Structures are given as C-alpha cells and as structure tokens.
CSV table of C-alpha atoms in Angstrom, one decimal:
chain,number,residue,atom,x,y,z
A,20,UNK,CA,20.8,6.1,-14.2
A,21,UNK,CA,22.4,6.4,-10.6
A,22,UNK,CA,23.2,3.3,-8.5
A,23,UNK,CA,23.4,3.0,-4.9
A,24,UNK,CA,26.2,-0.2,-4.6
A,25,UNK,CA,24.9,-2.3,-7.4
A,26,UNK,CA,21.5,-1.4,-7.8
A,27,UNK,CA,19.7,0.7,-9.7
A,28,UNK,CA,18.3,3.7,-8.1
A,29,UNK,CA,14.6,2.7,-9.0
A,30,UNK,CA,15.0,-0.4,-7.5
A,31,UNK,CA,16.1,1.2,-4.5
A,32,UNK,CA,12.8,3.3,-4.5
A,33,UNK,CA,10.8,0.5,-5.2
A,34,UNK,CA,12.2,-2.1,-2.3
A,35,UNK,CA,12.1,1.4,0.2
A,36,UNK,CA,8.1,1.7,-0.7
A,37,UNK,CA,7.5,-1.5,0.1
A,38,UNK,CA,8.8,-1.5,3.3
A,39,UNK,CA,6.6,1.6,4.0
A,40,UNK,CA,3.6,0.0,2.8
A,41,UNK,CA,0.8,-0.8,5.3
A,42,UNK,CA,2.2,0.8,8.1
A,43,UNK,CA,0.7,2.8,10.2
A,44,UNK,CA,3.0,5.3,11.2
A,45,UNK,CA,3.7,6.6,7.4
A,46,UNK,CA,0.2,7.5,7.3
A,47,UNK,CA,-3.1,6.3,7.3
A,48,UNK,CA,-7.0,7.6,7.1
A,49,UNK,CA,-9.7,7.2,9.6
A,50,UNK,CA,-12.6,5.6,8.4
A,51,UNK,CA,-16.0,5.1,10.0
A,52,UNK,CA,-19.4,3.1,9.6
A,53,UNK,CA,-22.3,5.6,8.9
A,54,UNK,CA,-24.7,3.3,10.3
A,55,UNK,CA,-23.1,1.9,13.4
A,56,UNK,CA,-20.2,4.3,14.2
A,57,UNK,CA,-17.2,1.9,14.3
A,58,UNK,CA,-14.4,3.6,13.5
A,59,UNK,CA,-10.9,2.1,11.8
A,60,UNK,CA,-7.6,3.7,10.8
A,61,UNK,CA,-6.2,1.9,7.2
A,62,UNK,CA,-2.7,3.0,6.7
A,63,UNK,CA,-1.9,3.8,3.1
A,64,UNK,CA,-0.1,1.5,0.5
A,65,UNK,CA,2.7,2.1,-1.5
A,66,UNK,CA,0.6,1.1,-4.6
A,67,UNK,CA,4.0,-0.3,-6.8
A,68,UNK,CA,2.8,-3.0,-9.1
A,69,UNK,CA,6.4,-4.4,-9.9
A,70,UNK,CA,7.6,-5.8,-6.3
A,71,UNK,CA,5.0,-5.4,-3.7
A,72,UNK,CA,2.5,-8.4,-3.7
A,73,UNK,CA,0.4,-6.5,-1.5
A,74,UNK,CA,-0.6,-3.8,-4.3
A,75,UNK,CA,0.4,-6.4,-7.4
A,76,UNK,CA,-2.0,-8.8,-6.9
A,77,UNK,CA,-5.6,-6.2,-6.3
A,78,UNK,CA,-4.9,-4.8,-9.7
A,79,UNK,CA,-6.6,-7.0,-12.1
A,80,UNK,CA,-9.1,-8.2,-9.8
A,81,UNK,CA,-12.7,-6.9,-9.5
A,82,UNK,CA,-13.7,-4.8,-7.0
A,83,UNK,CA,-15.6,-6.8,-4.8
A,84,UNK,CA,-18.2,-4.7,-1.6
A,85,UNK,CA,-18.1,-6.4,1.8
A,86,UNK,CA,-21.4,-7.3,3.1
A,87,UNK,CA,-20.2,-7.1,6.5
C-alpha cells in the first residue's frame, strides 16, 4: 500500500474527492423543466460513502420526488 507522508494512499483519494464534490467547475449536467423551461446546472458528486457526508448520508434514505 503506498503512503503519501503518513497516510495511506486511499485516504488521500478519498479526502481529494471530497474536496471535488459539488463543484461546479469539475463538472456538472444541465437539467431543465419539461413543462416550464427552467433550466439548472447540478455539478456532480464524488459519491464516497466513507468520508463525505454529502454522499454518506443519501444512501440509505428513500428516494423521495419534489413536488415543486
């Protein structure tokens, strides 16, 4: 297993995708309401389960439809 310092290198990874995650600018996709036309960029997630608590926490949830 290679260590950057004192870490190990997946923890590394994992601490660098979470950084990443939600931004904008490291990619996102455009979506847009089929009745109404408003359109809305969501920038993608880095969808780790052991440090984010962004992408932890949605995983054993229901999915749940906005009425708005």
């Amino acid at each position: 297993m290679e260590a950057i310092g004192s870490l190990p290198r997946f923890v590394v990874r994992e601490v660098e995708a979470y950084l990443r995650c939600g931004i904008l600018e490291y990619g996102f996709i455009r979506v847009e309401c089929e009745a109404c036309g408003f359109e809305r960029r969501v920038a993608f997630s880095c969808k780790r389960r052991g440090f984010c608590p962004s992408c932890l926490g949605p995983r054993g949830e229901p999915r749940r439809r906005s009425s708005t």
